mmCIF file with all atom_site columns, C-alpha atoms in Angstrom:
data_model
loop_
_atom_site.group_PDB
_atom_site.id
_atom_site.type_symbol
_atom_site.label_atom_id
_atom_site.label_alt_id
_atom_site.label_comp_id
_atom_site.label_asym_id
_atom_site.label_entity_id
_atom_site.label_seq_id
_atom_site.pdbx_PDB_ins_code
_atom_site.Cartn_x
_atom_site.Cartn_y
_atom_site.Cartn_z
_atom_site.occupancy
_atom_site.B_iso_or_equiv
_atom_site.pdbx_formal_charge
_atom_site.auth_seq_id
_atom_site.auth_comp_id
_atom_site.auth_asym_id
_atom_site.auth_atom_id
_atom_site.pdbx_PDB_model_num
ATOM 1   C CA . MET A 1 1   ? -3.107  19.226 21.865  1.00 0.00 ? 1   MET A CA 1
ATOM 2   C CA . ASN A 1 2   ? -0.964  19.083 19.164  1.00 0.00 ? 2   ASN A CA 1
ATOM 3   C CA . THR A 1 3   ? -2.864  19.133 15.525  1.00 0.00 ? 3   THR A CA 1
ATOM 4   C CA . THR A 1 4   ? -3.854  15.883 13.202  1.00 0.00 ? 4   THR A CA 1
ATOM 5   C CA . LYS A 1 5   ? -4.568  17.524 9.256   1.00 0.00 ? 5   LYS A CA 1
ATOM 6   C CA . LEU A 1 6   ? -7.184  15.656 7.015   1.00 0.00 ? 6   LEU A CA 1
ATOM 7   C CA . ILE A 1 7   ? -8.355  16.741 4.029   1.00 0.00 ? 7   ILE A CA 1
ATOM 8   C CA . ILE A 1 8   ? -11.484 14.731 2.635   1.00 0.00 ? 8   ILE A CA 1
ATOM 9   C CA . VAL A 1 9   ? -11.734 14.787 -1.556  1.00 0.00 ? 9   VAL A CA 1
ATOM 10  C CA . ALA A 1 10  ? -14.154 13.259 -3.559  1.00 0.00 ? 10  ALA A CA 1
ATOM 11  C CA . VAL A 1 11  ? -16.456 14.423 -6.413  1.00 0.00 ? 11  VAL A CA 1
ATOM 12  C CA . GLY A 1 12  ? -20.015 15.448 -5.720  1.00 0.00 ? 12  GLY A CA 1
ATOM 13  C CA . GLY A 1 13  ? -22.667 12.751 -5.042  1.00 0.00 ? 13  GLY A CA 1
ATOM 14  C CA . GLN A 1 14  ? -20.537 10.527 -3.009  1.00 0.00 ? 14  GLN A CA 1
ATOM 15  C CA . GLY A 1 15  ? -20.774 11.659 0.882   1.00 0.00 ? 15  GLY A CA 1
ATOM 16  C CA . ASN A 1 16  ? -17.713 14.274 1.621   1.00 0.00 ? 16  ASN A CA 1
ATOM 17  C CA . LEU A 1 17  ? -20.130 16.461 3.111   1.00 0.00 ? 17  LEU A CA 1
ATOM 18  C CA . LEU A 1 18  ? -21.571 13.839 5.352   1.00 0.00 ? 18  LEU A CA 1
ATOM 19  C CA . ALA A 1 19  ? -18.109 11.902 6.792   1.00 0.00 ? 19  ALA A CA 1
ATOM 20  C CA . SER A 1 20  ? -17.225 15.668 7.451   1.00 0.00 ? 20  SER A CA 1
ATOM 21  C CA . ARG A 1 21  ? -19.919 15.966 9.388   1.00 0.00 ? 21  ARG A CA 1
ATOM 22  C CA . VAL A 1 22  ? -19.915 12.423 11.559  1.00 0.00 ? 22  VAL A CA 1
ATOM 23  C CA . LEU A 1 23  ? -16.274 13.062 12.095  1.00 0.00 ? 23  LEU A CA 1
ATOM 24  C CA . GLY A 1 24  ? -17.251 16.958 13.695  1.00 0.00 ? 24  GLY A CA 1
ATOM 25  C CA . GLU A 1 25  ? -19.390 15.025 15.561  1.00 0.00 ? 25  GLU A CA 1
ATOM 26  C CA . ALA A 1 26  ? -17.405 12.111 16.247  1.00 0.00 ? 26  ALA A CA 1
ATOM 27  C CA . ALA A 1 27  ? -14.825 14.611 17.684  1.00 0.00 ? 27  ALA A CA 1
ATOM 28  C CA . LEU A 1 28  ? -16.891 16.726 20.417  1.00 0.00 ? 28  LEU A CA 1
ATOM 29  C CA . LEU A 1 29  ? -18.054 13.340 21.740  1.00 0.00 ? 29  LEU A CA 1
ATOM 30  C CA . SER A 1 30  ? -14.441 12.366 22.039  1.00 0.00 ? 30  SER A CA 1
ATOM 31  C CA . GLY A 1 31  ? -13.751 16.105 22.899  1.00 0.00 ? 31  GLY A CA 1
ATOM 32  C CA . VAL A 1 32  ? -10.801 16.870 21.339  1.00 0.00 ? 32  VAL A CA 1
ATOM 33  C CA . PRO A 1 33  ? -11.745 20.658 19.327  1.00 0.00 ? 33  PRO A CA 1
ATOM 34  C CA . VAL A 1 34  ? -12.330 20.807 16.211  1.00 0.00 ? 34  VAL A CA 1
ATOM 35  C CA . ARG A 1 35  ? -12.445 22.966 12.967  1.00 0.00 ? 35  ARG A CA 1
ATOM 36  C CA . MET A 1 36  ? -13.741 22.665 9.396   1.00 0.00 ? 36  MET A CA 1
ATOM 37  C CA . SER A 1 37  ? -14.386 24.297 6.028   1.00 0.00 ? 37  SER A CA 1
ATOM 38  C CA . GLU A 1 38  ? -15.851 22.668 3.353   1.00 0.00 ? 38  GLU A CA 1
ATOM 39  C CA . ILE A 1 39  ? -15.339 23.682 -0.668  1.00 0.00 ? 39  ILE A CA 1
ATOM 40  C CA . HIS A 1 40  ? -18.458 22.919 -2.081  1.00 0.00 ? 40  HIS A CA 1
ATOM 41  C CA . GLY A 1 41  ? -17.295 23.821 -6.259  1.00 0.00 ? 41  GLY A CA 1
ATOM 42  C CA . MET A 1 42  ? -19.472 22.297 -8.004  1.00 0.00 ? 42  MET A CA 1
ATOM 43  C CA . ALA A 1 43  ? -21.200 19.236 -6.199  1.00 0.00 ? 43  ALA A CA 1
ATOM 44  C CA . GLN A 1 44  ? -24.407 19.313 -7.694  1.00 0.00 ? 44  GLN A CA 1
ATOM 45  C CA . ARG A 1 45  ? -22.994 18.553 -11.488 1.00 0.00 ? 45  ARG A CA 1
ATOM 46  C CA . GLY A 1 46  ? -20.341 15.870 -10.132 1.00 0.00 ? 46  GLY A CA 1
ATOM 47  C CA . GLY A 1 47  ? -17.679 18.142 -9.712  1.00 0.00 ? 47  GLY A CA 1
ATOM 48  C CA . VAL A 1 48  ? -15.168 18.315 -7.025  1.00 0.00 ? 48  VAL A CA 1
ATOM 49  C CA . VAL A 1 49  ? -15.220 18.476 -2.962  1.00 0.00 ? 49  VAL A CA 1
ATOM 50  C CA . GLU A 1 50  ? -13.155 19.419 -0.869  1.00 0.00 ? 50  GLU A CA 1
ATOM 51  C CA . SER A 1 51  ? -12.677 19.376 3.126   1.00 0.00 ? 51  SER A CA 1
ATOM 52  C CA . ALA A 1 52  ? -10.791 20.363 5.836   1.00 0.00 ? 52  ALA A CA 1
ATOM 53  C CA . LEU A 1 53  ? -10.920 19.018 9.057   1.00 0.00 ? 53  LEU A CA 1
ATOM 54  C CA . VAL A 1 54  ? -8.296  20.337 11.828  1.00 0.00 ? 54  VAL A CA 1
ATOM 55  C CA . PHE A 1 55  ? -8.661  18.520 15.250  1.00 0.00 ? 55  PHE A CA 1
ATOM 56  C CA . GLY A 1 56  ? -7.505  19.636 17.986  1.00 0.00 ? 56  GLY A CA 1
ATOM 57  C CA . ASP A 1 57  ? -5.850  23.461 19.417  1.00 0.00 ? 57  ASP A CA 1
ATOM 58  C CA . ALA A 1 58  ? -5.774  24.969 16.499  1.00 0.00 ? 58  ALA A CA 1
ATOM 59  C CA . GLU A 1 59  ? -6.540  28.606 15.115  1.00 0.00 ? 59  GLU A CA 1
ATOM 60  C CA . SER A 1 60  ? -7.051  28.179 11.828  1.00 0.00 ? 60  SER A CA 1
ATOM 61  C CA . THR A 1 61  ? -9.343  25.081 8.859   1.00 0.00 ? 61  THR A CA 1
ATOM 62  C CA . ILE A 1 62  ? -7.118  26.601 5.814   1.00 0.00 ? 62  ILE A CA 1
ATOM 63  C CA . ILE A 1 63  ? -4.232  23.030 4.899   1.00 0.00 ? 63  ILE A CA 1
ATOM 64  C CA . SER A 1 64  ? -1.402  24.330 2.847   1.00 0.00 ? 64  SER A CA 1
ATOM 65  C CA . ASP A 1 65  ? 0.433   22.296 0.162   1.00 0.00 ? 65  ASP A CA 1
ATOM 66  C CA . GLY A 1 66  ? 1.997   19.989 2.005   1.00 0.00 ? 66  GLY A CA 1
ATOM 67  C CA . GLN A 1 67  ? 0.892   20.150 5.560   1.00 0.00 ? 67  GLN A CA 1
ATOM 68  C CA . ALA A 1 68  ? -2.424  17.353 5.557   1.00 0.00 ? 68  ALA A CA 1
ATOM 69  C CA . ASP A 1 69  ? -1.425  14.424 8.042   1.00 0.00 ? 69  ASP A CA 1
ATOM 70  C CA . VAL A 1 70  ? -3.501  11.741 7.107   1.00 0.00 ? 70  VAL A CA 1
ATOM 71  C CA . PHE A 1 71  ? -5.702  12.454 3.503   1.00 0.00 ? 71  PHE A CA 1
ATOM 72  C CA . VAL A 1 72  ? -8.591  10.368 2.360   1.00 0.00 ? 72  VAL A CA 1
ATOM 73  C CA . SER A 1 73  ? -10.070 10.729 -1.101  1.00 0.00 ? 73  SER A CA 1
ATOM 74  C CA . PHE A 1 74  ? -13.101 8.125  -3.182  1.00 0.00 ? 74  PHE A CA 1
ATOM 75  C CA . GLU A 1 75  ? -12.300 9.118  -6.318  1.00 0.00 ? 75  GLU A CA 1
ATOM 76  C CA . PRO A 1 76  ? -8.771  7.982  -7.382  1.00 0.00 ? 76  PRO A CA 1
ATOM 77  C CA . SER A 1 77  ? -8.812  11.002 -10.182 1.00 0.00 ? 77  SER A CA 1
ATOM 78  C CA . GLU A 1 78  ? -9.053  13.737 -7.524  1.00 0.00 ? 78  GLU A CA 1
ATOM 79  C CA . ALA A 1 79  ? -6.534  11.479 -5.558  1.00 0.00 ? 79  ALA A CA 1
ATOM 80  C CA . LEU A 1 80  ? -3.929  11.707 -7.396  1.00 0.00 ? 80  LEU A CA 1
ATOM 81  C CA . ARG A 1 81  ? -5.529  16.713 -8.253  1.00 0.00 ? 81  ARG A CA 1
ATOM 82  C CA . ALA A 1 82  ? -5.329  16.764 -4.142  1.00 0.00 ? 82  ALA A CA 1
ATOM 83  C CA . LEU A 1 83  ? -1.923  15.025 -3.960  1.00 0.00 ? 83  LEU A CA 1
ATOM 84  C CA . LYS A 1 84  ? 0.118   18.082 -3.557  1.00 0.00 ? 84  LYS A CA 1
ATOM 85  C CA . LYS A 1 85  ? -0.921  18.404 -0.125  1.00 0.00 ? 85  LYS A CA 1
ATOM 86  C CA . CYS A 1 86  ? 0.006   15.500 1.207   1.00 0.00 ? 86  CYS A CA 1
ATOM 87  C CA . ARG A 1 87  ? 3.798   15.519 2.596   1.00 0.00 ? 87  ARG A CA 1
ATOM 88  C CA . ALA A 1 88  ? 6.344   12.254 3.437   1.00 0.00 ? 88  ALA A CA 1
ATOM 89  C CA . GLU A 1 89  ? 4.333   11.842 6.561   1.00 0.00 ? 89  GLU A CA 1
ATOM 90  C CA . THR A 1 90  ? 1.228   11.448 5.450   1.00 0.00 ? 90  THR A CA 1
ATOM 91  C CA . VAL A 1 91  ? -1.240  8.507  5.606   1.00 0.00 ? 91  VAL A CA 1
ATOM 92  C CA . CYS A 1 92  ? -3.622  8.495  1.978   1.00 0.00 ? 92  CYS A CA 1
ATOM 93  C CA . ILE A 1 93  ? -6.488  6.302  1.771   1.00 0.00 ? 93  ILE A CA 1
ATOM 94  C CA . THR A 1 94  ? -8.115  6.277  -1.281  1.00 0.00 ? 94  THR A CA 1
ATOM 95  C CA . ASN A 1 95  ? -10.741 4.992  -2.745  1.00 0.00 ? 95  ASN A CA 1
ATOM 96  C CA . LEU A 1 96  ? -9.782  2.682  -6.683  1.00 0.00 ? 96  LEU A CA 1
ATOM 97  C CA . ALA A 1 97  ? -13.524 2.506  -8.374  1.00 0.00 ? 97  ALA A CA 1
ATOM 98  C CA . PRO A 1 98  ? -12.985 5.265  -10.909 1.00 0.00 ? 98  PRO A CA 1
ATOM 99  C CA . LEU A 1 99  ? -16.116 8.158  -11.227 1.00 0.00 ? 99  LEU A CA 1
ATOM 100 C CA . PRO A 1 100 ? -14.256 9.365  -14.339 1.00 0.00 ? 100 PRO A CA 1
ATOM 101 C CA . PRO A 1 101 ? -15.821 12.985 -15.120 1.00 0.00 ? 101 PRO A CA 1
ATOM 102 C CA . PHE A 1 102 ? -18.214 14.055 -18.663 1.00 0.00 ? 102 PHE A CA 1
ATOM 103 C CA . THR A 1 103 ? -15.358 14.894 -20.201 1.00 0.00 ? 103 THR A CA 1
ATOM 104 C CA . VAL A 1 104 ? -13.675 11.617 -20.838 1.00 0.00 ? 104 VAL A CA 1
ATOM 105 C CA . ALA A 1 105 ? -17.370 10.078 -21.326 1.00 0.00 ? 105 ALA A CA 1
ATOM 106 C CA . ILE A 1 106 ? -17.626 12.509 -24.623 1.00 0.00 ? 106 ILE A CA 1
ATOM 107 C CA . GLY A 1 107 ? -13.414 11.651 -25.412 1.00 0.00 ? 107 GLY A CA 1
ATOM 108 C CA . ARG A 1 108 ? -12.586 14.379 -24.617 1.00 0.00 ? 108 ARG A CA 1
ATOM 109 C CA . GLY A 1 109 ? -10.701 13.724 -21.817 1.00 0.00 ? 109 GLY A CA 1
ATOM 110 C CA . ILE A 1 110 ? -8.531  10.963 -20.726 1.00 0.00 ? 110 ILE A CA 1
ATOM 111 C CA . TYR A 1 111 ? -8.756  9.229  -16.731 1.00 0.00 ? 111 TYR A CA 1
ATOM 112 C CA . PRO A 1 112 ? -5.944  8.350  -16.003 1.00 0.00 ? 112 PRO A CA 1
ATOM 113 C CA . ASN A 1 113 ? -3.959  4.932  -15.143 1.00 0.00 ? 113 ASN A CA 1
ATOM 114 C CA . LEU A 1 114 ? -4.641  3.793  -11.874 1.00 0.00 ? 114 LEU A CA 1
ATOM 115 C CA . ASP A 1 115 ? -1.098  2.352  -11.579 1.00 0.00 ? 115 ASP A CA 1
ATOM 116 C CA . ASP A 1 116 ? 0.274   5.389  -12.416 1.00 0.00 ? 116 ASP A CA 1
ATOM 117 C CA . VAL A 1 117 ? -2.327  6.934  -9.622  1.00 0.00 ? 117 VAL A CA 1
ATOM 118 C CA . THR A 1 118 ? -1.357  4.739  -6.946  1.00 0.00 ? 118 THR A CA 1
ATOM 119 C CA . ARG A 1 119 ? 2.424   4.670  -7.799  1.00 0.00 ? 119 ARG A CA 1
ATOM 120 C CA . LEU A 1 120 ? 2.641   8.125  -7.915  1.00 0.00 ? 120 LEU A CA 1
ATOM 121 C CA . ILE A 1 121 ? 0.923   8.467  -4.165  1.00 0.00 ? 121 ILE A CA 1
ATOM 122 C CA . ARG A 1 122 ? 3.156   5.782  -2.507  1.00 0.00 ? 122 ARG A CA 1
ATOM 123 C CA . GLU A 1 123 ? 6.236   7.467  -3.820  1.00 0.00 ? 123 GLU A CA 1
ATOM 124 C CA . LYS A 1 124 ? 5.524   11.495 -2.273  1.00 0.00 ? 124 LYS A CA 1
ATOM 125 C CA . THR A 1 125 ? 3.679   9.265  0.775   1.00 0.00 ? 125 THR A CA 1
ATOM 126 C CA . ALA A 1 126 ? 4.449   7.546  4.932   1.00 0.00 ? 126 ALA A CA 1
ATOM 127 C CA . ARG A 1 127 ? 1.091   4.602  3.681   1.00 0.00 ? 127 ARG A CA 1
ATOM 128 C CA . LEU A 1 128 ? -1.023  4.120  1.103   1.00 0.00 ? 128 LEU A CA 1
ATOM 129 C CA . ILE A 1 129 ? -4.412  2.175  1.559   1.00 0.00 ? 129 ILE A CA 1
ATOM 130 C CA . ALA A 1 130 ? -6.257  1.585  -0.997  1.00 0.00 ? 130 ALA A CA 1
ATOM 131 C CA . PHE A 1 131 ? -9.073  -0.744 -2.569  1.00 0.00 ? 131 PHE A CA 1
ATOM 132 C CA . ASP A 1 132 ? -12.390 -1.150 -4.233  1.00 0.00 ? 132 ASP A CA 1
ATOM 133 C CA . ALA A 1 133 ? -14.484 0.935  -1.912  1.00 0.00 ? 133 ALA A CA 1
ATOM 134 C CA . VAL A 1 134 ? -17.456 0.367  -3.434  1.00 0.00 ? 134 VAL A CA 1
ATOM 135 C CA . ALA A 1 135 ? -17.549 -3.181 -3.913  1.00 0.00 ? 135 ALA A CA 1
ATOM 136 C CA . LEU A 1 136 ? -17.188 -2.855 0.432   1.00 0.00 ? 136 LEU A CA 1
ATOM 137 C CA . ALA A 1 137 ? -20.103 -0.606 -0.383  1.00 0.00 ? 137 ALA A CA 1
ATOM 138 C CA . THR A 1 138 ? -22.048 -2.667 -2.398  1.00 0.00 ? 138 THR A CA 1
ATOM 139 C CA . GLU A 1 139 ? -21.192 -5.710 -0.057  1.00 0.00 ? 139 GLU A CA 1
ATOM 140 C CA . ALA A 1 140 ? -22.906 -3.675 2.827   1.00 0.00 ? 140 ALA A CA 1
ATOM 141 C CA . GLY A 1 141 ? -26.651 -3.388 1.046   1.00 0.00 ? 141 GLY A CA 1
ATOM 142 C CA . SER A 1 142 ? -25.674 0.108  -0.786  1.00 0.00 ? 142 SER A CA 1
ATOM 143 C CA . VAL A 1 143 ? -23.164 1.743  -2.902  1.00 0.00 ? 143 VAL A CA 1
ATOM 144 C CA . MET A 1 144 ? -24.043 5.211  -1.376  1.00 0.00 ? 144 MET A CA 1
ATOM 145 C CA . ALA A 1 145 ? -22.260 3.554  1.645   1.00 0.00 ? 145 ALA A CA 1
ATOM 146 C CA . VAL A 1 146 ? -18.818 4.775  -0.057  1.00 0.00 ? 146 VAL A CA 1
ATOM 147 C CA . ASN A 1 147 ? -17.839 7.455  2.585   1.00 0.00 ? 147 ASN A CA 1
ATOM 148 C CA . MET A 1 148 ? -18.790 5.255  5.723   1.00 0.00 ? 148 MET A CA 1
ATOM 149 C CA . VAL A 1 149 ? -15.936 2.315  4.472   1.00 0.00 ? 149 VAL A CA 1
ATOM 150 C CA . LEU A 1 150 ? -13.513 5.112  3.453   1.00 0.00 ? 150 LEU A CA 1
ATOM 151 C CA . LEU A 1 151 ? -14.033 5.771  7.354   1.00 0.00 ? 151 LEU A CA 1
ATOM 152 C CA . GLY A 1 152 ? -13.952 2.240  9.194   1.00 0.00 ? 152 GLY A CA 1
ATOM 153 C CA . ALA A 1 153 ? -10.748 2.795  6.762   1.00 0.00 ? 153 ALA A CA 1
ATOM 154 C CA . LEU A 1 154 ? -9.370  6.048  8.585   1.00 0.00 ? 154 LEU A CA 1
ATOM 155 C CA . ALA A 1 155 ? -10.344 5.236  12.203  1.00 0.00 ? 155 ALA A CA 1
ATOM 156 C CA . GLN A 1 156 ? -8.471  1.540  11.060  1.00 0.00 ? 156 GLN A CA 1
ATOM 157 C CA . THR A 1 157 ? -5.318  3.961  10.996  1.00 0.00 ? 157 THR A CA 1
ATOM 158 C CA . GLY A 1 158 ? -5.133  5.553  14.925  1.00 0.00 ? 158 GLY A CA 1
ATOM 159 C CA . VAL A 1 159 ? -3.925  8.702  13.213  1.00 0.00 ? 159 VAL A CA 1
ATOM 160 C CA . LEU A 1 160 ? -7.043  10.874 14.817  1.00 0.00 ? 160 LEU A CA 1
ATOM 161 C CA . PRO A 1 161 ? -7.353  11.243 17.610  1.00 0.00 ? 161 PRO A CA 1
ATOM 162 C CA . LEU A 1 162 ? -11.845 9.764  17.619  1.00 0.00 ? 162 LEU A CA 1
ATOM 163 C CA . SER A 1 163 ? -12.202 6.354  18.483  1.00 0.00 ? 163 SER A CA 1
ATOM 164 C CA . ALA A 1 164 ? -13.912 3.722  16.381  1.00 0.00 ? 164 ALA A CA 1
ATOM 165 C CA . ASP A 1 165 ? -17.310 3.912  18.752  1.00 0.00 ? 165 ASP A CA 1
ATOM 166 C CA . ASN A 1 166 ? -16.885 7.418  18.883  1.00 0.00 ? 166 ASN A CA 1
ATOM 167 C CA . ILE A 1 167 ? -17.107 7.612  15.183  1.00 0.00 ? 167 ILE A CA 1
ATOM 168 C CA . LYS A 1 168 ? -20.031 5.057  14.897  1.00 0.00 ? 168 LYS A CA 1
ATOM 169 C CA . THR A 1 169 ? -22.473 7.042  17.553  1.00 0.00 ? 169 THR A CA 1
ATOM 170 C CA . ALA A 1 170 ? -22.096 9.708  15.125  1.00 0.00 ? 170 ALA A CA 1
ATOM 171 C CA . ILE A 1 171 ? -23.329 7.262  11.890  1.00 0.00 ? 171 ILE A CA 1
ATOM 172 C CA . ARG A 1 172 ? -26.569 6.635  13.954  1.00 0.00 ? 172 ARG A CA 1
ATOM 173 C CA . ASN A 1 173 ? -26.712 9.931  14.863  1.00 0.00 ? 173 ASN A CA 1
ATOM 174 C CA . HIS A 1 174 ? -26.504 11.807 11.649  1.00 0.00 ? 174 HIS A CA 1
ATOM 175 C CA . THR A 1 175 ? -28.133 7.982  9.005   1.00 0.00 ? 175 THR A CA 1
ATOM 176 C CA . LYS A 1 176 ? -31.904 7.529  8.035   1.00 0.00 ? 176 LYS A CA 1
ATOM 177 C CA . ALA A 1 177 ? -32.922 4.699  11.026  1.00 0.00 ? 177 ALA A CA 1
ATOM 178 C CA . SER A 1 178 ? -33.742 3.337  7.051   1.00 0.00 ? 178 SER A CA 1
ATOM 179 C CA . PHE A 1 179 ? -29.104 3.048  6.411   1.00 0.00 ? 179 PHE A CA 1
ATOM 180 C CA . VAL A 1 180 ? -27.504 2.839  9.675   1.00 0.00 ? 180 VAL A CA 1
ATOM 181 C CA . ASP A 1 181 ? -27.524 -0.258 9.614   1.00 0.00 ? 181 ASP A CA 1
ATOM 182 C CA . ILE A 1 182 ? -25.923 -0.190 6.316   1.00 0.00 ? 182 ILE A CA 1
ATOM 183 C CA . ASN A 1 183 ? -23.597 2.269  7.702   1.00 0.00 ? 183 ASN A CA 1
ATOM 184 C CA . LEU A 1 184 ? -22.345 0.987  10.237  1.00 0.00 ? 184 LEU A CA 1
ATOM 185 C CA . LYS A 1 185 ? -21.690 -2.948 8.429   1.00 0.00 ? 185 LYS A CA 1
ATOM 186 C CA . ALA A 1 186 ? -20.357 -0.716 5.463   1.00 0.00 ? 186 ALA A CA 1
ATOM 187 C CA . PHE A 1 187 ? -17.707 1.163  8.548   1.00 0.00 ? 187 PHE A CA 1
ATOM 188 C CA . ASP A 1 188 ? -16.953 -2.501 9.825   1.00 0.00 ? 188 ASP A CA 1
ATOM 189 C CA . LEU A 1 189 ? -15.773 -4.130 6.310   1.00 0.00 ? 189 LEU A CA 1
ATOM 190 C CA . GLY A 1 190 ? -13.556 -0.692 5.319   1.00 0.00 ? 190 GLY A CA 1
ATOM 191 C CA . PHE A 1 191 ? -11.984 -0.800 8.904   1.00 0.00 ? 191 PHE A CA 1
ATOM 192 C CA . ASP A 1 192 ? -11.165 -4.760 7.951   1.00 0.00 ? 192 ASP A CA 1
ATOM 193 C CA . ALA A 1 193 ? -10.013 -3.564 4.797   1.00 0.00 ? 193 ALA A CA 1
ATOM 194 C CA . ALA A 1 194 ? -7.259  -1.004 6.451   1.00 0.00 ? 194 ALA A CA 1
ATOM 195 C CA . SER A 1 195 ? -6.181  -4.421 8.810   1.00 0.00 ? 195 SER A CA 1
ATOM 196 C CA . ARG A 1 196 ? -5.715  -5.980 5.780   1.00 0.00 ? 196 ARG A CA 1
ATOM 197 C CA . THR A 1 197 ? -3.931  -3.629 3.679   1.00 0.00 ? 197 THR A CA 1
ATOM 198 C CA . ALA A 1 198 ? 0.396   -3.249 3.842   1.00 0.00 ? 198 ALA A CA 1
#
């Protein structure tokens, strides 16, 4: 079985690790071998969280620069930071709602211009799906469902060897009962948004 290499980047608290666990279980439900690794960093302080998932026959979870088949960013400046993982054939999905680091808030940093971010990603990758995932998560019922919105967009691309139904089953299995409907609605909204994004 060929491998598909996925990188997910986020800021601590955005739900990257839950998204990774959902995809891992969806792979098991689909009978697809998967290997996962995570870099937590300063996650609890709003730092970088990065997950690497390799689907298919692989001996390592290491995804070197220029090796990602698909790249998902929960935050636009994080997409820019980790863009080196992409190559000309990579499909990139990014949330366009900024979550500026504290250095920007205290005037010691400058947040990148979103037009520049999307232009640089488009120049480096085969396809960019970019939209405000926070707005869709809020529409679904919780701003915390950004991760599920982006999983929906990821499922729509068809890049991963996973069915949307198996991802939804994994969402149900990993979500508190009171959030299942919100998360499934968020997934569907993300799926639809990706289908409308060239």
